[in-house]
PDB file of C-alpha atoms and ligand atoms in Angstrom:
ATOM      1  CA  MET A   1     -26.034 -13.893   8.836  1.00  0.00           C
ATOM      2  CA  THR A   2     -22.542 -14.196   7.898  1.00  0.00           C
ATOM      3  CA  ARG A   3     -21.250 -11.060   6.223  1.00  0.00           C
ATOM      4  CA  LEU A   4     -19.032 -11.034   3.108  1.00  0.00           C
ATOM      5  CA  ALA A   5     -16.174  -9.146   2.138  1.00  0.00           C
ATOM      6  CA  ALA A   6     -13.982  -9.758  -0.786  1.00  0.00           C
ATOM      7  CA  VAL A   7     -11.020  -8.608  -3.012  1.00  0.00           C
ATOM      8  CA  ILE A   8     -11.607  -8.292  -6.634  1.00  0.00           C
ATOM      9  CA  GLY A   9      -8.642  -8.311  -9.002  1.00  0.00           C
ATOM     10  CA  SER A  10      -6.910  -9.893 -12.130  1.00  0.00           C
ATOM     11  CA  PRO A  11      -4.955 -12.268 -11.336  1.00  0.00           C
ATOM     12  CA  VAL A  12      -6.147 -12.616  -7.673  1.00  0.00           C
ATOM     13  CA  ALA A  13      -5.636 -16.319  -6.919  1.00  0.00           C
ATOM     14  CA  HIS A  14      -2.272 -15.620  -5.127  1.00  0.00           C
ATOM     15  CA  SER A  15      -3.636 -12.350  -3.261  1.00  0.00           C
ATOM     16  CA  LEU A  16      -2.560 -12.479   0.784  1.00  0.00           C
ATOM     17  CA  SER A  17      -5.702 -10.549   1.593  1.00  0.00           C
ATOM     18  CA  PRO A  18      -7.798 -13.531   2.371  1.00  0.00           C
ATOM     19  CA  ALA A  19      -5.471 -15.069   4.788  1.00  0.00           C
ATOM     20  CA  ILE A  20      -4.838 -11.405   6.448  1.00  0.00           C
ATOM     21  CA  HIS A  21      -8.669 -10.431   6.445  1.00  0.00           C
ATOM     22  CA  ARG A  22      -9.851 -13.866   7.844  1.00  0.00           C
ATOM     23  CA  ALA A  23      -7.315 -13.672  10.724  1.00  0.00           C
ATOM     24  CA  ALA A  24      -8.494 -10.221  11.506  1.00  0.00           C
ATOM     25  CA  PHE A  25     -12.255 -11.121  11.593  1.00  0.00           C
ATOM     26  CA  ALA A  26     -11.376 -14.197  13.629  1.00  0.00           C
ATOM     27  CA  ALA A  27      -9.393 -11.787  16.132  1.00  0.00           C
ATOM     28  CA  ALA A  28     -11.974  -9.153  16.224  1.00  0.00           C
ATOM     29  CA  GLY A  29     -14.607 -12.138  16.906  1.00  0.00           C
ATOM     30  CA  VAL A  30     -17.063 -10.963  14.040  1.00  0.00           C
ATOM     31  CA  ASP A  31     -19.168 -13.078  11.921  1.00  0.00           C
ATOM     32  CA  TRP A  32     -17.423 -11.768   8.569  1.00  0.00           C
ATOM     33  CA  THR A  33     -15.730 -14.029   6.013  1.00  0.00           C
ATOM     34  CA  TYR A  34     -13.708 -13.060   2.997  1.00  0.00           C
ATOM     35  CA  ALA A  35     -13.150 -14.249  -0.512  1.00  0.00           C
ATOM     36  CA  ALA A  36     -10.984 -13.903  -3.444  1.00  0.00           C
ATOM     37  CA  LEU A  37     -13.079 -13.166  -6.709  1.00  0.00           C
ATOM     38  CA  GLU A  38     -11.381 -13.091 -10.177  1.00  0.00           C
ATOM     39  CA  VAL A  39     -12.953 -10.068 -11.976  1.00  0.00           C
ATOM     40  CA  ALA A  40     -12.119  -9.713 -15.521  1.00  0.00           C
ATOM     41  CA  PRO A  41     -10.533  -6.437 -16.925  1.00  0.00           C
ATOM     42  CA  GLY A  42     -13.172  -3.922 -17.792  1.00  0.00           C
ATOM     43  CA  ALA A  43     -15.766  -5.465 -15.488  1.00  0.00           C
ATOM     44  CA  ALA A  44     -15.129  -3.541 -12.115  1.00  0.00           C
ATOM     45  CA  ALA A  45     -18.299  -1.510 -12.518  1.00  0.00           C
ATOM     46  CA  ASP A  46     -20.161  -4.946 -12.807  1.00  0.00           C
ATOM     47  CA  ALA A  47     -18.487  -6.064  -9.591  1.00  0.00           C
ATOM     48  CA  LEU A  48     -19.789  -2.703  -7.675  1.00  0.00           C
ATOM     49  CA  ALA A  49     -23.336  -3.731  -9.125  1.00  0.00           C
ATOM     50  CA  ALA A  50     -23.096  -6.944  -7.661  1.00  0.00           C
ATOM     51  CA  MET A  51     -21.823  -5.756  -4.347  1.00  0.00           C
ATOM     52  CA  ARG A  52     -24.930  -3.895  -4.398  1.00  0.00           C
ATOM     53  CA  THR A  53     -27.270  -6.514  -5.523  1.00  0.00           C
ATOM     54  CA  LEU A  54     -25.813  -9.142  -2.996  1.00  0.00           C
ATOM     55  CA  GLY A  55     -25.101  -7.065  -0.039  1.00  0.00           C
ATOM     56  CA  ILE A  56     -21.572  -7.592   0.104  1.00  0.00           C
ATOM     57  CA  GLY A  57     -19.950  -5.966   3.113  1.00  0.00           C
ATOM     58  CA  GLY A  58     -16.646  -4.583   1.903  1.00  0.00           C
ATOM     59  CA  LEU A  59     -14.415  -4.930  -1.003  1.00  0.00           C
ATOM     60  CA  SER A  60     -10.554  -4.800  -1.408  1.00  0.00           C
ATOM     61  CA  VAL A  61      -9.333  -3.777  -5.085  1.00  0.00           C
ATOM     62  CA  THR A  62      -6.232  -4.445  -6.755  1.00  0.00           C
ATOM     63  CA  MET A  63      -4.941  -4.312 -10.174  1.00  0.00           C
ATOM     64  CA  PRO A  64      -6.309  -3.867 -12.616  1.00  0.00           C
ATOM     65  CA  HIS A  65      -9.499  -2.360 -11.250  1.00  0.00           C
ATOM     66  CA  LYS A  66      -8.414   0.510  -8.678  1.00  0.00           C
ATOM     67  CA  GLU A  67      -9.112   3.458 -11.383  1.00  0.00           C
ATOM     68  CA  ALA A  68     -12.184   2.049 -12.949  1.00  0.00           C
ATOM     69  CA  VAL A  69     -13.587   1.352  -9.312  1.00  0.00           C
ATOM     70  CA  ALA A  70     -12.927   5.099  -8.456  1.00  0.00           C
ATOM     71  CA  ASP A  71     -14.999   6.219 -11.217  1.00  0.00           C
ATOM     72  CA  ALA A  72     -17.920   3.614 -10.325  1.00  0.00           C
ATOM     73  CA  VAL A  73     -18.421   4.549  -6.735  1.00  0.00           C
ATOM     74  CA  ASP A  74     -20.624   7.065  -5.511  1.00  0.00           C
ATOM     75  CA  ARG A  75     -18.157   9.356  -3.687  1.00  0.00           C
ATOM     76  CA  LEU A  76     -14.491   9.039  -2.904  1.00  0.00           C
ATOM     77  CA  ASP A  77     -12.254   9.911   0.214  1.00  0.00           C
ATOM     78  CA  PRO A  78      -9.485  12.480  -0.006  1.00  0.00           C
ATOM     79  CA  ALA A  79      -6.602  10.317  -0.797  1.00  0.00           C
ATOM     80  CA  ALA A  80      -8.648   8.246  -3.471  1.00  0.00           C
ATOM     81  CA  ARG A  81      -9.721  11.512  -5.169  1.00  0.00           C
ATOM     82  CA  THR A  82      -6.127  12.820  -5.012  1.00  0.00           C
ATOM     83  CA  LEU A  83      -4.872   9.528  -6.640  1.00  0.00           C
ATOM     84  CA  HIS A  84      -8.185   8.467  -8.513  1.00  0.00           C
ATOM     85  CA  SER A  85      -7.495   5.239  -7.248  1.00  0.00           C
ATOM     86  CA  VAL A  86      -9.486   3.102  -4.834  1.00  0.00           C
ATOM     87  CA  ASN A  87      -8.329  -0.065  -3.035  1.00  0.00           C
ATOM     88  CA  THR A  88     -11.354  -0.189  -0.584  1.00  0.00           C
ATOM     89  CA  VAL A  89     -15.261   0.073  -0.986  1.00  0.00           C
ATOM     90  CA  SER A  90     -17.553   0.256   1.995  1.00  0.00           C
ATOM     91  CA  TRP A  91     -21.026   1.151   2.574  1.00  0.00           C
ATOM     92  CA  ASP A  92     -21.994   4.819   4.073  1.00  0.00           C
ATOM     93  CA  GLY A  93     -26.131   4.269   4.105  1.00  0.00           C
ATOM     94  CA  ASP A  94     -26.986   3.199   0.510  1.00  0.00           C
ATOM     95  CA  GLN A  95     -23.987   4.794  -1.177  1.00  0.00           C
ATOM     96  CA  LEU A  96     -20.611   3.105  -1.828  1.00  0.00           C
ATOM     97  CA  VAL A  97     -17.465   5.068  -0.807  1.00  0.00           C
ATOM     98  CA  GLY A  98     -14.131   4.464  -2.318  1.00  0.00           C
ATOM     99  CA  SER A  99     -11.030   4.969  -0.023  1.00  0.00           C
ATOM    100  CA  SER A 100      -7.277   4.452  -0.616  1.00  0.00           C
ATOM    101  CA  THR A 101      -5.786   3.043   2.291  1.00  0.00           C
ATOM    102  CA  ASP A 102      -2.346   2.109   0.765  1.00  0.00           C
ATOM    103  CA  GLY A 103      -0.194   5.133   1.424  1.00  0.00           C
ATOM    104  CA  ALA A 104      -1.705   5.408   5.071  1.00  0.00           C
ATOM    105  CA  GLY A 105      -1.052   1.937   5.621  1.00  0.00           C
ATOM    106  CA  PHE A 106       2.736   2.498   4.607  1.00  0.00           C
ATOM    107  CA  VAL A 107       2.923   5.786   7.079  1.00  0.00           C
ATOM    108  CA  ALA A 108       1.463   3.104   9.798  1.00  0.00           C
ATOM    109  CA  SER A 109       4.054   0.438   9.180  1.00  0.00           C
ATOM    110  CA  LEU A 110       6.670   3.227   9.827  1.00  0.00           C
ATOM    111  CA  ALA A 111       4.984   4.221  12.899  1.00  0.00           C
ATOM    112  CA  ASP A 112       4.716   0.627  13.998  1.00  0.00           C
ATOM    113  CA  ALA A 113       8.738   0.573  13.571  1.00  0.00           C
ATOM    114  CA  GLY A 114       8.773   3.731  15.714  1.00  0.00           C
ATOM    115  CA  VAL A 115       9.681   5.928  12.812  1.00  0.00           C
ATOM    116  CA  SER A 116       7.849   9.161  12.515  1.00  0.00           C
ATOM    117  CA  VAL A 117       7.047  11.135   9.318  1.00  0.00           C
ATOM    118  CA  ASP A 118       6.251  14.482  10.749  1.00  0.00           C
ATOM    119  CA  GLY A 119       8.999  17.012   9.858  1.00  0.00           C
ATOM    120  CA  ALA A 120      10.828  14.253   7.750  1.00  0.00           C
ATOM    121  CA  LYS A 121      12.850  14.366   4.625  1.00  0.00           C
ATOM    122  CA  VAL A 122      12.091  11.389   2.396  1.00  0.00           C
ATOM    123  CA  ALA A 123      13.080  10.215  -0.562  1.00  0.00           C
ATOM    124  CA  VAL A 124      10.869   8.028  -2.878  1.00  0.00           C
ATOM    125  CA  ILE A 125      12.593   5.553  -5.394  1.00  0.00           C
ATOM    126  CA  GLY A 126       9.647   4.821  -7.921  1.00  0.00           C
ATOM    127  CA  ALA A 127       6.715   6.664  -9.531  1.00  0.00           C
ATOM    128  CA  GLY A 128       3.909   3.853 -10.257  1.00  0.00           C
ATOM    129  CA  GLY A 129       0.697   3.452  -8.673  1.00  0.00           C
ATOM    130  CA  ALA A 130       2.131   2.222  -5.114  1.00  0.00           C
ATOM    131  CA  ALA A 131       4.724   5.124  -4.931  1.00  0.00           C
ATOM    132  CA  ARG A 132       1.963   7.758  -5.783  1.00  0.00           C
ATOM    133  CA  SER A 133      -0.267   6.468  -2.787  1.00  0.00           C
ATOM    134  CA  VAL A 134       3.147   6.551  -0.690  1.00  0.00           C
ATOM    135  CA  ILE A 135       3.905  10.199  -1.535  1.00  0.00           C
ATOM    136  CA  ASP A 136       0.284  11.378  -1.261  1.00  0.00           C
ATOM    137  CA  ALA A 137       0.108   9.785   2.626  1.00  0.00           C
ATOM    138  CA  LEU A 138       3.686  10.941   3.485  1.00  0.00           C
ATOM    139  CA  ALA A 139       2.560  14.544   2.496  1.00  0.00           C
ATOM    140  CA  ARG A 140      -0.541  14.120   4.532  1.00  0.00           C
ATOM    141  CA  ALA A 141       1.460  12.826   7.647  1.00  0.00           C
ATOM    142  CA  GLY A 142       3.504  15.892   7.675  1.00  0.00           C
ATOM    143  CA  ALA A 143       6.866  14.759   5.553  1.00  0.00           C
ATOM    144  CA  SER A 144       8.627  18.423   5.220  1.00  0.00           C
ATOM    145  CA  ASP A 145      10.097  17.431   1.697  1.00  0.00           C
ATOM    146  CA  ILE A 146       9.752  14.496  -0.326  1.00  0.00           C
ATOM    147  CA  THR A 147      12.246  13.762  -3.753  1.00  0.00           C
ATOM    148  CA  VAL A 148      10.956  11.414  -6.274  1.00  0.00           C
ATOM    149  CA  LEU A 149      13.361   9.243  -8.469  1.00  0.00           C
ATOM    150  CA  ASN A 150      12.221   7.257 -11.285  1.00  0.00           C
ATOM    151  CA  ARG A 151      14.045   5.183 -13.924  1.00  0.00           C
ATOM    152  CA  THR A 152      11.013   7.313 -16.347  1.00  0.00           C
ATOM    153  CA  GLN A 153      11.645  10.966 -15.735  1.00  0.00           C
ATOM    154  CA  ASP A 154       8.104  12.245 -16.729  1.00  0.00           C
ATOM    155  CA  ARG A 155       6.647   9.702 -14.358  1.00  0.00           C
ATOM    156  CA  ALA A 156       8.473  11.092 -11.574  1.00  0.00           C
ATOM    157  CA  GLU A 157       7.260  14.515 -12.448  1.00  0.00           C
ATOM    158  CA  ALA A 158       3.744  13.587 -12.424  1.00  0.00           C
ATOM    159  CA  ALA A 159       4.247  11.904  -9.421  1.00  0.00           C
ATOM    160  CA  ALA A 160       5.717  14.734  -7.341  1.00  0.00           C
ATOM    161  CA  ALA A 161       2.877  17.094  -8.626  1.00  0.00           C
ATOM    162  CA  LEU A 162       0.597  15.342  -6.341  1.00  0.00           C
ATOM    163  CA  THR A 163       1.742  17.498  -3.645  1.00  0.00           C
ATOM    164  CA  PRO A 164       3.619  20.777  -3.300  1.00  0.00           C
ATOM    165  CA  VAL A 165       6.034  19.411  -0.927  1.00  0.00           C
ATOM    166  CA  ALA A 166       7.441  16.921  -3.568  1.00  0.00           C
ATOM    167  CA  SER A 167       9.741  17.271  -6.299  1.00  0.00           C
ATOM    168  CA  PRO A 168      11.680  15.135  -8.754  1.00  0.00           C
ATOM    169  CA  GLY A 169      14.844  14.302  -7.195  1.00  0.00           C
ATOM    170  CA  ILE A 170      18.589  13.779  -7.982  1.00  0.00           C
ATOM    171  CA  ILE A 171      20.532  10.682  -6.993  1.00  0.00           C
ATOM    172  CA  SER A 172      22.117  12.634  -3.876  1.00  0.00           C
ATOM    173  CA  ASP A 173      19.294  13.289  -2.776  1.00  0.00           C
ATOM    174  CA  ILE A 174      18.995   9.752  -1.370  1.00  0.00           C
ATOM    175  CA  SER A 175      22.138  10.356   0.851  1.00  0.00           C
ATOM    176  CA  ARG A 176      20.211  13.523   2.173  1.00  0.00           C
ATOM    177  CA  ALA A 177      16.758  11.911   3.347  1.00  0.00           C
ATOM    178  CA  ASP A 178      15.778  10.779   6.478  1.00  0.00           C
ATOM    179  CA  ILE A 179      13.934   7.991   5.103  1.00  0.00           C
ATOM    180  CA  VAL A 180      14.483   6.173   1.990  1.00  0.00           C
ATOM    181  CA  VAL A 181      11.656   4.145   0.193  1.00  0.00           C
ATOM    182  CA  ASN A 182      11.810   1.480  -2.589  1.00  0.00           C
ATOM    183  CA  ALA A 183       8.533   1.846  -4.298  1.00  0.00           C
ATOM    184  CA  THR A 184       9.614   0.029  -7.611  1.00  0.00           C
ATOM    185  CA  SER A 185       9.213  -3.623  -8.202  1.00  0.00           C
ATOM    186  CA  VAL A 186      13.138  -3.919  -8.294  1.00  0.00           C
ATOM    187  CA  GLY A 187      13.989  -6.973  -5.796  1.00  0.00           C
ATOM    188  CA  MET A 188      10.717  -9.097  -6.234  1.00  0.00           C
ATOM    189  CA  GLY A 189      10.978 -12.777  -6.334  1.00  0.00           C
ATOM    190  CA  GLY A 190      14.778 -13.697  -7.321  1.00  0.00           C
ATOM    191  CA  ASP A 191      15.512 -10.411  -8.848  1.00  0.00           C
ATOM    192  CA  ARG A 192      19.054  -9.439  -7.112  1.00  0.00           C
ATOM    193  CA  SER A 193      19.350  -6.056  -8.721  1.00  0.00           C
ATOM    194  CA  LEU A 194      19.024  -2.838  -6.381  1.00  0.00           C
ATOM    195  CA  PRO A 195      16.836   0.084  -6.600  1.00  0.00           C
ATOM    196  CA  CYS A 196      20.059   2.297  -5.809  1.00  0.00           C
ATOM    197  CA  ASP A 197      23.799   1.799  -4.863  1.00  0.00           C
ATOM    198  CA  PRO A 198      23.758   1.035  -0.942  1.00  0.00           C
ATOM    199  CA  GLU A 199      26.915   3.333  -0.746  1.00  0.00           C
ATOM    200  CA  LEU A 200      24.297   6.008  -0.738  1.00  0.00           C
ATOM    201  CA  LEU A 201      22.614   4.625   2.523  1.00  0.00           C
ATOM    202  CA  ASN A 202      23.810   5.404   5.937  1.00  0.00           C
ATOM    203  CA  ASP A 203      23.401   4.657   9.578  1.00  0.00           C
ATOM    204  CA  GLY A 204      21.092   7.963  10.122  1.00  0.00           C
ATOM    205  CA  GLN A 205      18.401   6.495   7.944  1.00  0.00           C
ATOM    206  CA  THR A 206      15.358   4.556   7.902  1.00  0.00           C
ATOM    207  CA  VAL A 207      15.212   2.406   4.648  1.00  0.00           C
ATOM    208  CA  ALA A 208      11.925   0.668   3.778  1.00  0.00           C
ATOM    209  CA  ASP A 209      11.333  -1.219   1.118  1.00  0.00           C
ATOM    210  CA  LEU A 210       7.539  -1.881  -0.446  1.00  0.00           C
ATOM    211  CA  VAL A 211       8.318  -5.332  -1.843  1.00  0.00           C
ATOM    212  CA  TYR A 212       7.460  -8.077   0.573  1.00  0.00           C
ATOM    213  CA  HIS A 213       8.571 -10.995  -1.163  1.00  0.00           C
ATOM    214  CA  PRO A 214      11.251 -12.048  -0.280  1.00  0.00           C
ATOM    215  CA  LEU A 215      10.581 -10.147   3.293  1.00  0.00           C
ATOM    216  CA  GLU A 216      14.583  -9.067   3.539  1.00  0.00           C
ATOM    217  CA  THR A 217      15.263  -8.044  -0.231  1.00  0.00           C
ATOM    218  CA  PRO A 218      18.699  -7.585  -1.424  1.00  0.00           C
ATOM    219  CA  TRP A 219      18.674  -3.856  -1.096  1.00  0.00           C
ATOM    220  CA  LEU A 220      17.508  -4.083   2.603  1.00  0.00           C
ATOM    221  CA  ALA A 221      20.017  -6.352   3.477  1.00  0.00           C
ATOM    222  CA  ALA A 222      22.413  -4.047   2.052  1.00  0.00           C
ATOM    223  CA  ALA A 223      20.911  -1.212   3.848  1.00  0.00           C
ATOM    224  CA  ALA A 224      21.109  -3.131   7.004  1.00  0.00           C
ATOM    225  CA  ARG A 225      24.964  -3.687   6.513  1.00  0.00           C
ATOM    226  CA  ARG A 226      25.161   0.094   6.025  1.00  0.00           C
ATOM    227  CA  GLY A 227      23.885   0.208   9.698  1.00  0.00           C
ATOM    228  CA  ALA A 228      20.364   1.840   8.429  1.00  0.00           C
ATOM    229  CA  ARG A 229      17.099   1.067  10.151  1.00  0.00           C
ATOM    230  CA  THR A 230      14.772  -1.402   7.713  1.00  0.00           C
ATOM    231  CA  VAL A 231      11.308  -1.739   7.447  1.00  0.00           C
ATOM    232  CA  ASP A 232       9.967  -4.345   5.243  1.00  0.00           C
ATOM    233  CA  GLY A 233       7.143  -4.253   2.878  1.00  0.00           C
ATOM    234  CA  LEU A 234       4.826  -6.505   4.734  1.00  0.00           C
ATOM    235  CA  GLY A 235       3.826  -3.893   7.388  1.00  0.00           C
ATOM    236  CA  MET A 236       2.314  -1.562   4.642  1.00  0.00           C
ATOM    237  CA  LEU A 237       0.108  -4.839   3.417  1.00  0.00           C
ATOM    238  CA  VAL A 238      -0.902  -5.527   6.795  1.00  0.00           C
ATOM    239  CA  HIS A 239      -1.484  -1.925   7.952  1.00  0.00           C
ATOM    240  CA  GLN A 240      -3.298  -0.987   4.805  1.00  0.00           C
ATOM    241  CA  ALA A 241      -5.684  -4.152   5.571  1.00  0.00           C
ATOM    242  CA  ALA A 242      -6.043  -3.114   9.013  1.00  0.00           C
ATOM    243  CA  LEU A 243      -7.507   0.356   7.986  1.00  0.00           C
ATOM    244  CA  GLN A 244      -9.859  -1.473   5.769  1.00  0.00           C
ATOM    245  CA  GLN A 245     -10.892  -3.483   8.673  1.00  0.00           C
ATOM    246  CA  ARG A 246     -11.519  -0.125  10.585  1.00  0.00           C
ATOM    247  CA  ILE A 247     -13.509   1.058   7.552  1.00  0.00           C
ATOM    248  CA  TRP A 248     -15.764  -1.860   7.481  1.00  0.00           C
ATOM    249  CA  LEU A 249     -16.340  -2.771  11.299  1.00  0.00           C
ATOM    250  CA  GLY A 250     -16.178   0.868  12.622  1.00  0.00           C
ATOM    251  CA  ASP A 251     -14.107   2.678  15.127  1.00  0.00           C
ATOM    252  CA  ASP A 252     -14.773   0.143  18.090  1.00  0.00           C
ATOM    253  CA  ALA A 253     -13.427  -2.963  16.223  1.00  0.00           C
ATOM    254  CA  VAL A 254     -10.512  -4.793  17.733  1.00  0.00           C
ATOM    255  CA  ILE A 255      -7.723  -4.932  14.933  1.00  0.00           C
ATOM    256  CA  ASP A 256      -5.041  -7.516  15.702  1.00  0.00           C
ATOM    257  CA  THR A 257      -2.057  -6.666  13.228  1.00  0.00           C
ATOM    258  CA  ALA A 258       0.077  -9.208  14.951  1.00  0.00           C
ATOM    259  CA  ALA A 259      -2.424 -11.938  13.854  1.00  0.00           C
ATOM    260  CA  MET A 260      -2.697 -10.520  10.610  1.00  0.00           C
ATOM    261  CA  ARG A 261       0.937 -10.161   9.938  1.00  0.00           C
ATOM    262  CA  ALA A 262       1.493 -13.966  11.234  1.00  0.00           C
ATOM    263  CA  ALA A 263      -1.144 -15.206   8.703  1.00  0.00           C
ATOM    264  CA  ALA A 264       0.577 -13.080   6.191  1.00  0.00           C
ATOM    265  CA  GLU A 265       4.095 -14.847   6.844  1.00  0.00           C
ATOM    266  CA  ARG A 266       2.584 -18.339   6.914  1.00  0.00           C
ATOM    267  CA  SER A 267       1.061 -17.770   3.500  1.00  0.00           C
ATOM    268  CA  LEU A 268       4.229 -16.536   2.355  1.00  0.00           C
ATOM    269  CA  SER A 269       6.241 -19.379   3.482  1.00  0.00           C
TER     270      SER A 269
HETATM  271  P1  NAP B 301       3.751  -0.200 -11.129  1.00  0.00           P
HETATM  272  O1  NAP B 301       2.785   0.900 -11.048  1.00  0.00           O
HETATM  273  O2  NAP B 301       4.067  -1.075 -12.289  1.00  0.00           O
HETATM  274  O3  NAP B 301       5.187   0.854 -10.986  1.00  0.00           O
HETATM  275  C1  NAP B 301       6.559   0.127 -10.952  1.00  0.00           C
HETATM  276  C2  NAP B 301       7.690   1.089 -10.776  1.00  0.00           C
HETATM  277  O4  NAP B 301       8.628   0.395 -10.695  1.00  0.00           O
HETATM  278  C3  NAP B 301       7.716   2.198 -11.975  1.00  0.00           C
HETATM  279  O5  NAP B 301       8.386   3.317 -10.681  1.00  0.00           O
HETATM  280  C4  NAP B 301       8.786   1.756 -12.618  1.00  0.00           C
HETATM  281  O6  NAP B 301       9.558   2.690 -13.113  1.00  0.00           O
HETATM  282  C5  NAP B 301       9.663   0.809 -11.353  1.00  0.00           C
HETATM  283  N1  NAP B 301      10.550  -0.142 -12.234  1.00  0.00           N
HETATM  284  C6  NAP B 301      10.238  -1.358 -12.593  1.00  0.00           C
HETATM  285  N2  NAP B 301      11.091  -2.076 -13.012  1.00  0.00           N
HETATM  286  C7  NAP B 301      12.070  -1.219 -12.677  1.00  0.00           C
HETATM  287  C8  NAP B 301      13.478  -1.590 -13.219  1.00  0.00           C
HETATM  288  N3  NAP B 301      13.959  -2.653 -13.473  1.00  0.00           N
HETATM  289  N4  NAP B 301      14.477  -0.403 -12.687  1.00  0.00           N
HETATM  290  C9  NAP B 301      14.088   0.628 -12.562  1.00  0.00           C
HETATM  291  N5  NAP B 301      12.631   1.034 -12.126  1.00  0.00           N
HETATM  292  C10 NAP B 301      11.939   0.024 -12.391  1.00  0.00           C
HETATM  293  O7  NAP B 301       3.706  -0.970  -9.755  1.00  0.00           O
HETATM  294  P2  NAP B 301       3.138  -0.622  -8.324  1.00  0.00           P
HETATM  295  O8  NAP B 301       1.949  -0.965  -8.183  1.00  0.00           O
HETATM  296  O9  NAP B 301       3.519   0.976  -8.278  1.00  0.00           O
HETATM  297  O10 NAP B 301       4.081  -1.526  -7.782  1.00  0.00           O
HETATM  298  C11 NAP B 301       5.425  -1.502  -6.957  1.00  0.00           C
HETATM  299  C12 NAP B 301       5.949  -2.352  -5.997  1.00  0.00           C
HETATM  300  O11 NAP B 301       5.584  -1.776  -4.850  1.00  0.00           O
HETATM  301  C13 NAP B 301       5.453  -3.634  -6.603  1.00  0.00           C
HETATM  302  O12 NAP B 301       6.672  -4.582  -6.019  1.00  0.00           O
HETATM  303  C14 NAP B 301       4.483  -4.083  -5.559  1.00  0.00           C
HETATM  304  O13 NAP B 301       4.529  -5.633  -5.308  1.00  0.00           O
HETATM  305  C15 NAP B 301       4.962  -3.512  -4.415  1.00  0.00           C
HETATM  306  N6  NAP B 301       3.681  -3.010  -3.385  1.00  0.00           N
HETATM  307  C16 NAP B 301       3.580  -3.257  -2.238  1.00  0.00           C
HETATM  308  C17 NAP B 301       2.604  -2.847  -1.401  1.00  0.00           C
HETATM  309  C18 NAP B 301       2.527  -3.372  -0.073  1.00  0.00           C
HETATM  310  O14 NAP B 301       1.649  -3.285   0.397  1.00  0.00           O
HETATM  311  N7  NAP B 301       3.599  -3.533   0.360  1.00  0.00           N
HETATM  312  C19 NAP B 301       1.402  -2.272  -1.914  1.00  0.00           C
HETATM  313  C20 NAP B 301       1.581  -2.045  -3.406  1.00  0.00           C
HETATM  314  C21 NAP B 301       2.603  -2.358  -4.040  1.00  0.00           C
HETATM  315  P3  NAP B 301       8.968   3.244 -14.611  1.00  0.00           P
HETATM  316  O15 NAP B 301       8.052   4.435 -14.412  1.00  0.00           O
HETATM  317  O16 NAP B 301      10.164   3.706 -15.250  1.00  0.00           O
HETATM  318  O17 NAP B 301       8.313   2.002 -15.390  1.00  0.00           O
END
């Protein structure tokens, strides 16, 4: 009676989710397995119909299906409703529930590094899907002030409109923040460019990057040289998956985030 969970996306072949979730299921000692399922753009509703027909235990959802899945589930958790974006599908009786654990995973990765968001001033660079989930979760976790900086100004304004504590920012806001977050794709792979001038960073700050390939981006390395505490993007990936495990397996489940991170690092290397 092995239960199946899976990630749906396109492309999905290089997803770290199977390694992370299989490690979690093994550590929890439950009879679940996890697959990566390529689902063509436009076919998210069909994938949810298949979930119902096949009795799939849970789904992770990645690009390009997060918005379409939000339209196809029976109900949404508060973050998924605000963002109109779903990264997790679970069962509640015979209903399919859509959740968004990305932003809460980011906040959990900060907590794991000993960084509290409550009352913090945060500067978020970027205004895409990842930035929006982070802004929403920072506000829910009690951040006092969130400034949003983005290459395209109208997207910064739209992301800041998610919560009353956020506003579009100016470059000097970065130096005044307690926590600075890169939520752009700048620094991915071999990209040596930086989301902001490291001279704006200082040793009183926590500097977090959502990019996790490489684990230490050029920007995080520069932030460390400025004396800032740094938090890499793999923590968010692991903790959003841990929150998915919690949703699928329930509150009593043992969630081994160290085993999950080790599996992700093995896959990355
Ligand atoms: P997205 O929706 O495509 O947004 C991309 C963002 O990056 C936008 O704000 C875009 O600015 C900005 N950007 C892209 N290239 C830029 C450049 N050359 N200079 C300045 N800004 C640039 O992507 P996303 O889903 O939000 O993902 C953003 C990053 O977060 C990706 O690297 C992704 O891998 C990472 N991520 C990590 C996790 C995790 O668990 N650690 C989870 C989700 C995403 P414009 O609006 O001006 O285009």
